[in-house]
Tab-separated table of C-alpha atoms and ligand atoms in Angstrom:
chain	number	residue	atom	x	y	z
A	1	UNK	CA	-27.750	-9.377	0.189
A	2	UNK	CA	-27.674	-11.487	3.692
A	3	UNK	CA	-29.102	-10.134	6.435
A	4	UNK	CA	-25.856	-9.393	8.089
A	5	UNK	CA	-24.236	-7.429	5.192
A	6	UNK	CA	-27.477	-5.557	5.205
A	7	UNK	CA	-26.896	-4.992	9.140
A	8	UNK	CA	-23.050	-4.230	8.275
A	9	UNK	CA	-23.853	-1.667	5.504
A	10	UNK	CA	-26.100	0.206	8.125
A	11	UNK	CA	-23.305	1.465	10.458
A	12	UNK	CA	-21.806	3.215	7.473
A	13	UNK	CA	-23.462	6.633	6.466
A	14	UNK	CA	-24.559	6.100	3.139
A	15	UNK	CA	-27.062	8.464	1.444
A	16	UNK	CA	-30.232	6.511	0.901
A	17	UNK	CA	-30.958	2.930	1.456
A	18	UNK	CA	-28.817	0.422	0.073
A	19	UNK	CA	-30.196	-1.739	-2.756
A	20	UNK	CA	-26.825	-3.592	-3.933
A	21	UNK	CA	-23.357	-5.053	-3.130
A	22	UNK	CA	-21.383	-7.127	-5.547
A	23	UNK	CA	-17.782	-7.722	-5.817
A	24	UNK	CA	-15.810	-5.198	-7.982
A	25	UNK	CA	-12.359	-4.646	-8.971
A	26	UNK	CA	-9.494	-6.689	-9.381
A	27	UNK	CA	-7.377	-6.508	-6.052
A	28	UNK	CA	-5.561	-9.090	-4.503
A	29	UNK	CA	-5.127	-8.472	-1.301
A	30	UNK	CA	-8.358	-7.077	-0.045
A	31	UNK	CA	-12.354	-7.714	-1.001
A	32	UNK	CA	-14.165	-5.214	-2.713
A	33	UNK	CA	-17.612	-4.711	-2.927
A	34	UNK	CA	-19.864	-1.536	-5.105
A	35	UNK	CA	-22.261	-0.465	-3.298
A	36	UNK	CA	-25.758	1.693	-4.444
A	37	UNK	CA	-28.712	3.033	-2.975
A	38	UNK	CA	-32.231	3.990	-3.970
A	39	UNK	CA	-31.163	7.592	-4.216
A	40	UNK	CA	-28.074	6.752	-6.871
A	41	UNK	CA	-25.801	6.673	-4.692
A	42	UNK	CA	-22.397	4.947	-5.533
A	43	UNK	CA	-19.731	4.049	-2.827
A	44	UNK	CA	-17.127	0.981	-2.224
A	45	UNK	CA	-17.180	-1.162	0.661
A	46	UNK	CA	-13.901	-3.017	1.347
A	47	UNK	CA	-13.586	-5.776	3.696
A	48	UNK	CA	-9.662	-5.569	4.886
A	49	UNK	CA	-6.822	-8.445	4.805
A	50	UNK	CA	-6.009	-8.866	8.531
A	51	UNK	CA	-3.763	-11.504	7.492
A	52	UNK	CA	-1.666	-8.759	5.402
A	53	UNK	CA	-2.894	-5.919	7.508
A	54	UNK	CA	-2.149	-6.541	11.498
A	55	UNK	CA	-2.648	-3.476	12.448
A	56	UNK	CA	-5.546	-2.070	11.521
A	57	UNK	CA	-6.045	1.009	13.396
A	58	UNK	CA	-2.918	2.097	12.260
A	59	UNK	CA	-3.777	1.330	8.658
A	60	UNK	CA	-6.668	3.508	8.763
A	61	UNK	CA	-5.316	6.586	11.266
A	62	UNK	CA	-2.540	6.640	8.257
A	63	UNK	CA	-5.085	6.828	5.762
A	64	UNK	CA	-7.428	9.265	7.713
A	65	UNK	CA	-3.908	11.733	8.345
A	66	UNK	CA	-2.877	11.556	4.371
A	67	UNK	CA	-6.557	12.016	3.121
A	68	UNK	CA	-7.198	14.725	5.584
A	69	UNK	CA	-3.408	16.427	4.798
A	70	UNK	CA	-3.948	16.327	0.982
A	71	UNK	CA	-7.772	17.851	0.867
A	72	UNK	CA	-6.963	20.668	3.146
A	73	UNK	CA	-4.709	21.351	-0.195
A	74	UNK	CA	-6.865	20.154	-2.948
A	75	UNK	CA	-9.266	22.310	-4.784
A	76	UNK	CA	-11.435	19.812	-6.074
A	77	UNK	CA	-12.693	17.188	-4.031
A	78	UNK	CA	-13.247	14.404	-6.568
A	79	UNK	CA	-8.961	14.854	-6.646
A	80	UNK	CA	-8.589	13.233	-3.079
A	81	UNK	CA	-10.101	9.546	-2.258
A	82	UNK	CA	-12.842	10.312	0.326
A	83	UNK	CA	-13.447	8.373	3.579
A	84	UNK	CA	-16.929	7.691	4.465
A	85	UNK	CA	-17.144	7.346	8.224
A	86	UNK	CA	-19.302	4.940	10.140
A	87	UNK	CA	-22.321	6.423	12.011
A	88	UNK	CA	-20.654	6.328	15.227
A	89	UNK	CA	-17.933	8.461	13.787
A	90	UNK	CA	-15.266	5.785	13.243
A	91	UNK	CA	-12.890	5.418	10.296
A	92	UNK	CA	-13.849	1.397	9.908
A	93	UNK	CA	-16.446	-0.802	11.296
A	94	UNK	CA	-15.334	-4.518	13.247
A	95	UNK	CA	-17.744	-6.670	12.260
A	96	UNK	CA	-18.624	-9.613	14.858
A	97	UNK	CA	-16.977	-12.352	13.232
A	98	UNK	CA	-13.660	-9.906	13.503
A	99	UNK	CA	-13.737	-8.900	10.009
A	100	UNK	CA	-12.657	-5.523	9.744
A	101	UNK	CA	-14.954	-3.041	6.875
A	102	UNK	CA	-14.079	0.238	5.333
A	103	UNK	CA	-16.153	2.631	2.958
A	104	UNK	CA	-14.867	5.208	0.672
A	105	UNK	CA	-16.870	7.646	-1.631
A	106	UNK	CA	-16.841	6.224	-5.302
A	107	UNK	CA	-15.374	9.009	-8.059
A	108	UNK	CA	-17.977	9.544	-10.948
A	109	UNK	CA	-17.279	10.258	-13.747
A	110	UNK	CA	-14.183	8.410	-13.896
A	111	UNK	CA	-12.590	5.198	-15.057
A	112	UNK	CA	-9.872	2.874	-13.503
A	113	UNK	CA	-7.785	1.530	-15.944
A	114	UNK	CA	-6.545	-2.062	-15.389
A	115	UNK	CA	-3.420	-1.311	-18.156
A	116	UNK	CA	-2.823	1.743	-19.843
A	117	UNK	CA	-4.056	1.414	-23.505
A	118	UNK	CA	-1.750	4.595	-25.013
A	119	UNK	CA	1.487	6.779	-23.906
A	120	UNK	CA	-1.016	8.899	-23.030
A	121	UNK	CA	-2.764	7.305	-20.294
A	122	UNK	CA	0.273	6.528	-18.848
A	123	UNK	CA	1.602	9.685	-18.702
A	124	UNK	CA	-1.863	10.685	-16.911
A	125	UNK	CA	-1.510	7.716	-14.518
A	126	UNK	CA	2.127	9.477	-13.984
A	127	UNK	CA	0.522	12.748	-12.994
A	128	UNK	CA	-1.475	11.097	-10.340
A	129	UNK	CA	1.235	9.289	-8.886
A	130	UNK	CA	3.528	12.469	-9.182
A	131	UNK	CA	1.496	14.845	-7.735
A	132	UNK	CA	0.358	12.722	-4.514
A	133	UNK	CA	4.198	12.295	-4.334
A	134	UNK	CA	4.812	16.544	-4.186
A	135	UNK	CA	1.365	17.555	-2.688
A	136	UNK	CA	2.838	15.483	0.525
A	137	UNK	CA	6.088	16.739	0.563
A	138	UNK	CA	5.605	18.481	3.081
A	139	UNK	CA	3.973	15.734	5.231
A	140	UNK	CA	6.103	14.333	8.319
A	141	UNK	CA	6.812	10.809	6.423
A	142	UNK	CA	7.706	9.717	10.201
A	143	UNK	CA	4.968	10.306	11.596
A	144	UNK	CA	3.003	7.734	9.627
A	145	UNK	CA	3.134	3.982	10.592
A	146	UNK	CA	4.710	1.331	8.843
A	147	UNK	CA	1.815	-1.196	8.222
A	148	UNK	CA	4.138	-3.904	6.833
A	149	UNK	CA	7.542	-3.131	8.187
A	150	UNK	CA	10.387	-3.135	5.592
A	151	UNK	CA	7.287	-3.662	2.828
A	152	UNK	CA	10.019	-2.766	0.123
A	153	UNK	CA	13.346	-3.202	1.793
A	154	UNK	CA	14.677	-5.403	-1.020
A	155	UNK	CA	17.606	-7.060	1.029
A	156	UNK	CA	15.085	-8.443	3.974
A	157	UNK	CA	12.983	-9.737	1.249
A	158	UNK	CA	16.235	-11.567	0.075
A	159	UNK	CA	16.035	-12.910	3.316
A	160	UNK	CA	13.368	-13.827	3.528
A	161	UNK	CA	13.177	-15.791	0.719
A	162	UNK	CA	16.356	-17.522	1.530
A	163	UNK	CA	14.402	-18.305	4.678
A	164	UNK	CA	11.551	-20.024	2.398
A	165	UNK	CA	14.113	-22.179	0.536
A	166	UNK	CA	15.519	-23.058	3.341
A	167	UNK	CA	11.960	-24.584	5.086
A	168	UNK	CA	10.776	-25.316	1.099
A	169	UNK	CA	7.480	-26.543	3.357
A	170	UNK	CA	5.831	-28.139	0.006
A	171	UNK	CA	9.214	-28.972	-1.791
A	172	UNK	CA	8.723	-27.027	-4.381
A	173	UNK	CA	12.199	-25.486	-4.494
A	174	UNK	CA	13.559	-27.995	-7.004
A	175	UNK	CA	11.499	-27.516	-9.598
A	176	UNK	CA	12.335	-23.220	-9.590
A	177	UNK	CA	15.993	-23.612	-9.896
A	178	UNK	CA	16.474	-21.549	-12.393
A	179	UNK	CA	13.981	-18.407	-10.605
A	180	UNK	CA	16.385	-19.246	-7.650
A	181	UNK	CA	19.653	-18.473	-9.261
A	182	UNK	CA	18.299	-15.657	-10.989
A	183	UNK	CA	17.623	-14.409	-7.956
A	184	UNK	CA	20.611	-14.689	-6.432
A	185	UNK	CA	22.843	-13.803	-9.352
A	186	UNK	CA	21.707	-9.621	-8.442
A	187	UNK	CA	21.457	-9.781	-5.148
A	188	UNK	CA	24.230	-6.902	-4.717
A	189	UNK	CA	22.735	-5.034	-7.016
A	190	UNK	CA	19.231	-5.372	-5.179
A	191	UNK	CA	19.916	-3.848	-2.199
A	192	UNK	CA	21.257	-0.269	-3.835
A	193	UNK	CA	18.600	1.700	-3.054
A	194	UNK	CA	18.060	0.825	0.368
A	195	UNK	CA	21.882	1.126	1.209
A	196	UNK	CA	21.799	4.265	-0.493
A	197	UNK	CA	18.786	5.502	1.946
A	198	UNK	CA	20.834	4.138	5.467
A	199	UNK	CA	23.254	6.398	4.096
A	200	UNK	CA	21.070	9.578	4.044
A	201	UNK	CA	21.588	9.798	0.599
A	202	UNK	CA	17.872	9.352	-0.583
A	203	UNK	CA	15.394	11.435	0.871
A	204	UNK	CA	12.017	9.538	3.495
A	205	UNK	CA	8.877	10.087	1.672
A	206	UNK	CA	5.079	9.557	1.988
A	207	UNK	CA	5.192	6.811	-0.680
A	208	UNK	CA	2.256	5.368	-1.904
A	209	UNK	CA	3.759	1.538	-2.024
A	210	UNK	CA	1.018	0.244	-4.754
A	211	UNK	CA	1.295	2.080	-7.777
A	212	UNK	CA	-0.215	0.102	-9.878
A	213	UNK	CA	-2.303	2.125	-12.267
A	214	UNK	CA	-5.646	0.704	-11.579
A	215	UNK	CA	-4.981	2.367	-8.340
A	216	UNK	CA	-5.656	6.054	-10.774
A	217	UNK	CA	-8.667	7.332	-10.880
A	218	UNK	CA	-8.896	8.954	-14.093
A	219	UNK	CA	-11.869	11.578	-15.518
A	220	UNK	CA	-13.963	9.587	-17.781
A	221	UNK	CA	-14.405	12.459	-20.369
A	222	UNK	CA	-10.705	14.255	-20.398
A	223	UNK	CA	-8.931	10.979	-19.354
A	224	UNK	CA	-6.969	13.131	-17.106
A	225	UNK	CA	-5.589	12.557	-13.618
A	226	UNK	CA	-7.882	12.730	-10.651
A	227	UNK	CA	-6.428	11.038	-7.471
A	228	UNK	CA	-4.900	7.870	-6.486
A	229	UNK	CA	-6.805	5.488	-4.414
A	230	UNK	CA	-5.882	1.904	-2.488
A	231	UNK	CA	-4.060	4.268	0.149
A	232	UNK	CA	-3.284	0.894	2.501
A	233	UNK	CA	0.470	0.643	2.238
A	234	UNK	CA	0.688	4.415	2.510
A	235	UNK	CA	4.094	4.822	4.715
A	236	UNK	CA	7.325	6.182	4.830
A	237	UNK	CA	9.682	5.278	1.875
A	238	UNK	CA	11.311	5.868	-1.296
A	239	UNK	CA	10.007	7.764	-4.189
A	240	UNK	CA	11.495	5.618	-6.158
A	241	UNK	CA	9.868	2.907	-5.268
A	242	UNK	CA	6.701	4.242	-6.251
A	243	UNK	CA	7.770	5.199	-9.466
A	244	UNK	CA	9.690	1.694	-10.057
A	245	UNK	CA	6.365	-0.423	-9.652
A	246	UNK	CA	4.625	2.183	-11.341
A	247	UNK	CA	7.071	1.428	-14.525
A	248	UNK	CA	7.016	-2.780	-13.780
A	249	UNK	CA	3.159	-2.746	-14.273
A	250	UNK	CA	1.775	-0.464	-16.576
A	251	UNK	CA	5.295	-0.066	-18.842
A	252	UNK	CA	5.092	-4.386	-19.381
A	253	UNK	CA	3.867	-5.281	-22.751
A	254	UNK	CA	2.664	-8.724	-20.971
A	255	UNK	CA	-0.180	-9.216	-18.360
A	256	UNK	CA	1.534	-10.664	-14.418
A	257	UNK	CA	0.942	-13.992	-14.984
A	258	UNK	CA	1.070	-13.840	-18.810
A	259	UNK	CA	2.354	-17.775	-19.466
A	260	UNK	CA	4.419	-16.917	-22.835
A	261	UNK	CA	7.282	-14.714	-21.856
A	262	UNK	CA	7.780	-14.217	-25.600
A	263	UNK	CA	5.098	-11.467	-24.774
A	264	UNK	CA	6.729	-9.673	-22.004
A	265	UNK	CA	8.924	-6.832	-22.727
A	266	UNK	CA	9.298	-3.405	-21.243
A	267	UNK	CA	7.515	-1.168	-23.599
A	268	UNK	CA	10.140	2.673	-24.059
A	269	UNK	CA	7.542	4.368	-24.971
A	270	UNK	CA	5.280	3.883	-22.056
A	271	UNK	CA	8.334	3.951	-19.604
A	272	UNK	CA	9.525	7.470	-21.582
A	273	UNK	CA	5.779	8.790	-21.000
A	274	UNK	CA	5.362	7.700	-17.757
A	275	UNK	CA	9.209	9.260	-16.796
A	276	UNK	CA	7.866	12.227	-18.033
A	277	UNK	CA	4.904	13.042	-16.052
A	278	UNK	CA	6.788	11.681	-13.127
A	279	UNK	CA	9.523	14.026	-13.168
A	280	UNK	CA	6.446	17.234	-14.299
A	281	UNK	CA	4.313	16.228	-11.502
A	282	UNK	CA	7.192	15.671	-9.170
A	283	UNK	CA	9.333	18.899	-9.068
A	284	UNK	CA	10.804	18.303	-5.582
A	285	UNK	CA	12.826	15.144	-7.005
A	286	UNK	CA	16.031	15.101	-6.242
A	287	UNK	CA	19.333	14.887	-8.580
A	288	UNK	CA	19.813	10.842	-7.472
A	289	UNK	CA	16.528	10.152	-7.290
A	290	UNK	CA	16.114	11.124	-11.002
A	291	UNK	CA	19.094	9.668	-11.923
A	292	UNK	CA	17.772	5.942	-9.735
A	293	UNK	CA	14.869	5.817	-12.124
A	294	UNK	CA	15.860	2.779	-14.566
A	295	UNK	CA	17.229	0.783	-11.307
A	296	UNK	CA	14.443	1.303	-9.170
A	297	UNK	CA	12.000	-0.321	-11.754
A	298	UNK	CA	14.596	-3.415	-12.405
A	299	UNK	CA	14.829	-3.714	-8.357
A	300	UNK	CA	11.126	-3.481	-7.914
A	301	UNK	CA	10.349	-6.221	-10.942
A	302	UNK	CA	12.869	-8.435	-9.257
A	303	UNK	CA	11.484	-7.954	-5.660
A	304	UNK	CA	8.341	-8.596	-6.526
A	305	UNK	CA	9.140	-11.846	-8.691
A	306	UNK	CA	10.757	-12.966	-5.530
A	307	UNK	CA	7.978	-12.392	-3.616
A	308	UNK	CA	6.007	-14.276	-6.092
A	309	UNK	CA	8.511	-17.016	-6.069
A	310	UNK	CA	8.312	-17.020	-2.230
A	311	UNK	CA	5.194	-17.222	-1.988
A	312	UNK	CA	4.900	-20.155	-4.205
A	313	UNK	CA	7.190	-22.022	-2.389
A	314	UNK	CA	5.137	-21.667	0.543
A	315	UNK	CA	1.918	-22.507	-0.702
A	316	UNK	CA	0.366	-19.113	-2.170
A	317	UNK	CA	-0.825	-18.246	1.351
A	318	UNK	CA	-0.389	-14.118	0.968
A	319	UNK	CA	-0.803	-13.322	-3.166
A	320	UNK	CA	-4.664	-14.844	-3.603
A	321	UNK	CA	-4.174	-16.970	-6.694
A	322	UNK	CA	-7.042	-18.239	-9.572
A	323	UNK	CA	-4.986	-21.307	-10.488
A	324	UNK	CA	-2.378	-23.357	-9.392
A	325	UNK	CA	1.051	-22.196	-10.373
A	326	UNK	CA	-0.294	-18.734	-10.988
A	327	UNK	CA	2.652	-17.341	-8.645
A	328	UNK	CA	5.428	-19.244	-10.949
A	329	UNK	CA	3.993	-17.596	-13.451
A	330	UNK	CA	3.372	-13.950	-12.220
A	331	UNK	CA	7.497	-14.193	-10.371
A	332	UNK	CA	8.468	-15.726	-14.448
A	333	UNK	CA	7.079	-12.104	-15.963
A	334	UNK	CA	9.065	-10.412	-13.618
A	335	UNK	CA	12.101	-11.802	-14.387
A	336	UNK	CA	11.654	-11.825	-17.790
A	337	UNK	CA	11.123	-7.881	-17.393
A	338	UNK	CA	14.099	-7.676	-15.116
A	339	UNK	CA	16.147	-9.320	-18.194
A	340	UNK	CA	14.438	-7.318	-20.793
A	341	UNK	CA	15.761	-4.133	-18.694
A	342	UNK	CA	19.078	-5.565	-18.981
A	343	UNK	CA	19.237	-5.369	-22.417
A	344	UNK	CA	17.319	-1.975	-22.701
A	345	UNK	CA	19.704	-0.463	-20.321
A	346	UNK	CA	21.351	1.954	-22.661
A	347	UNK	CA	18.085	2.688	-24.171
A	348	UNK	CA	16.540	3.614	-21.179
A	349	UNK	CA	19.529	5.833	-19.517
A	350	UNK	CA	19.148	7.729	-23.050
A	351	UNK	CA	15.928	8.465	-23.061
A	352	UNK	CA	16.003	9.268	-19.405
A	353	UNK	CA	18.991	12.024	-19.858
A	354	UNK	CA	16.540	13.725	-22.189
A	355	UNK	CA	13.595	14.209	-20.273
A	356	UNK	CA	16.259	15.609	-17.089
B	401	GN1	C1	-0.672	-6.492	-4.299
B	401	GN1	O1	-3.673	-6.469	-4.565
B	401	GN1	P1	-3.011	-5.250	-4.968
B	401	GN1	O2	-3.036	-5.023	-6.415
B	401	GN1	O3	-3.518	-4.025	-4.239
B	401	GN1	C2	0.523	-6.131	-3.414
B	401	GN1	C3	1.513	-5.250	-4.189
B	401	GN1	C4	1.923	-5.946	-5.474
B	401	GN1	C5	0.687	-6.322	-6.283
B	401	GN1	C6	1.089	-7.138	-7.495
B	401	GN1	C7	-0.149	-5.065	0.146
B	401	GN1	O4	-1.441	-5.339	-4.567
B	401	GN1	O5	2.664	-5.035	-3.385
B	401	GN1	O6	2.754	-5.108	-6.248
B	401	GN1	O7	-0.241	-7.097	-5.506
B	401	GN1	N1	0.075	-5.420	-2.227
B	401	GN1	C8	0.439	-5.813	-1.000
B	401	GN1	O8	0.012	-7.330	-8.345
B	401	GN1	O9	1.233	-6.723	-0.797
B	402	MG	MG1	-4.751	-2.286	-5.543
């Protein structure tokens, strides 16, 4: 460890003295960083994305008023991610060179799955997301900030994007023709959900916005649901949203930036388990929102491939990428999961009009 991350770690209070910090997890947006100390003492230390996150005190007063909401109702504590302050009382620490630093409590006992590897774990991961979803149903969604304004409103994304071709800074554009007109060929469709919500139609939630399940914290012995962490993108939104990208990610038979699309498919099963803990864990649904469920996860894969594409075309400046290309490839398995819904569509209304 430097000096300075030594000197950084110290404004945190940690229990014992630290003796290591190495990168963990697989994020993309922020770094992460396990943390120990002499007394066996686990935590994670996250250095935040200002470049994704411009706001940061309003990041972390969201985070502070959901975490604080939802343990007043928990009964055990290892079911709510916990915020470890900074000795001076503060949520997060500025560091000198502007960098902004976070620490949260890190669950024992418990494992983070990076895919579900059964029904079952899905369903759990479903539970999580569920619950969060009810316990904060009661929560003023307006009062929260919006981080990233219109972070899932599908049609500005669309605009976005048209925005990109239009500037196509590293002219790139003409060799994603096809990703383009796909695309473009459901952009009606796309905007559904959000037109349906300007109509008053579907109800303003506390929404998670990054339900991805190695975002579940799950117990390591009963493999049940503990508590959702990465609570960044917390905001106002749609339900459905959660439970789309939920679906996109851990229901795909593929990894995101799997090359051979022959291996992406939505996988029933997992999107029937998943479904089902949803709607368990998640009472206060509404009739449409229940009835959204197959669109939502087809208009989150496709917003998300075009954010992919996007951000391809402009030089994979926001998505941190291992390889170049590695955008094509993660917007290609979205599409190709977009299309597999297609033809699933009957399948999946079925099985959705048993589980309601
Ligand atoms: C980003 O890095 P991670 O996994 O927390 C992104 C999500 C995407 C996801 C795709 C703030 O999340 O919207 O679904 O990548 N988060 C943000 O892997 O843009
Ligand atoms: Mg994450």
């Amino acid at each position: 460890m430097t000096d300075s991350l030594c000197t950084l770690l110290s404004r945190f209070t940690v229990e014992g003295t630290v003796i290591s910090c190495e990168p963990y997890g697989e994020g993309h947006i922020n770094q992460t960083y396990l943390v120990l100390t002499d007394c066996g003492k686990r935590y994670i230390l996250q250095q935040m994305n200002r470049h994704v996150f411009q706001n940061i005190d309003q990041l972390m007063a969201n985070i502070q008023a959901v975490t604080a909401f939802l343990a007043n109702k928990a009964e055990d504590p290892r079911t709510v991610m916990g915020l470890i302050t900074t000795v001076d009382g503060q949520a997060y620490c500025e560091w000198e060179d502007g960098t902004c630093w976070r620490m949260i409590s890190f669950v024992e006992d418990a494992i983070c799955l990076q895919r579900p590897e059964s029904p079952e774990d899905f369903y759990q991961c479903a539970v999580a997301f569920g619950r969060f979803a009810q316990m904060l149903n009661d929560f003023p969604a307006d009062s929260l900030y919006e981080v990233i304004p219109d972070f899932h409103n599908t049609p500005n994304r669309i605009r976005l994007f048209r925005e990109m071709l239009s500037a196509d800074p590293l002219g790139r554009a003409s060799q994603v023709q096809a990703e383009i007109d796909f695309v473009l060929a459901r952009e009606e469709e796309a905007g559904t959900l959000m037109n349906l919500l300007g109509q008053g139609k579907l109800p303003l939630r506390v929404t998670h916005n990054d339900t991805k399940i190695n975002n579940v914290m799950l117990d390591a012995k009963t493999r049940t649901a503990l508590c959702v962490v990465d609570l960044d993108t917390v905001m106002p939104g749609l339900s459905l949203f959660d439970y789309g990208d939920a679906v996109r990610g851990g229901a795909s038979t593929g990894a995101e930036d799997e090359k051979d699309l022959t291996k992406v498919a939505l996988d029933l099963a997992m999107y029937e388990s998943f479904t089902k803990g949803y709607l368990e864990a998640c009472p206060d649904l509404t009739d449409l929102e229940r009835e959204l469920m197959p669109l939502s996860i087809k208009t989150i894969a496709l917003e998300l491939g075009m954010r992919f594409l996007t951000d391809y075309l402009d030089g994979d400046r926001y998505f941190a990428v291992h390889y170049d290309g590695q955008n094509l490839d993660r917007c290609r398995t979205q599409f190709k999961l977009v299309q597999d819904i297609e033809e699933k569509w009957e399948q999946m209304q079925s099985i959705l009009g048993k589980l309601n």
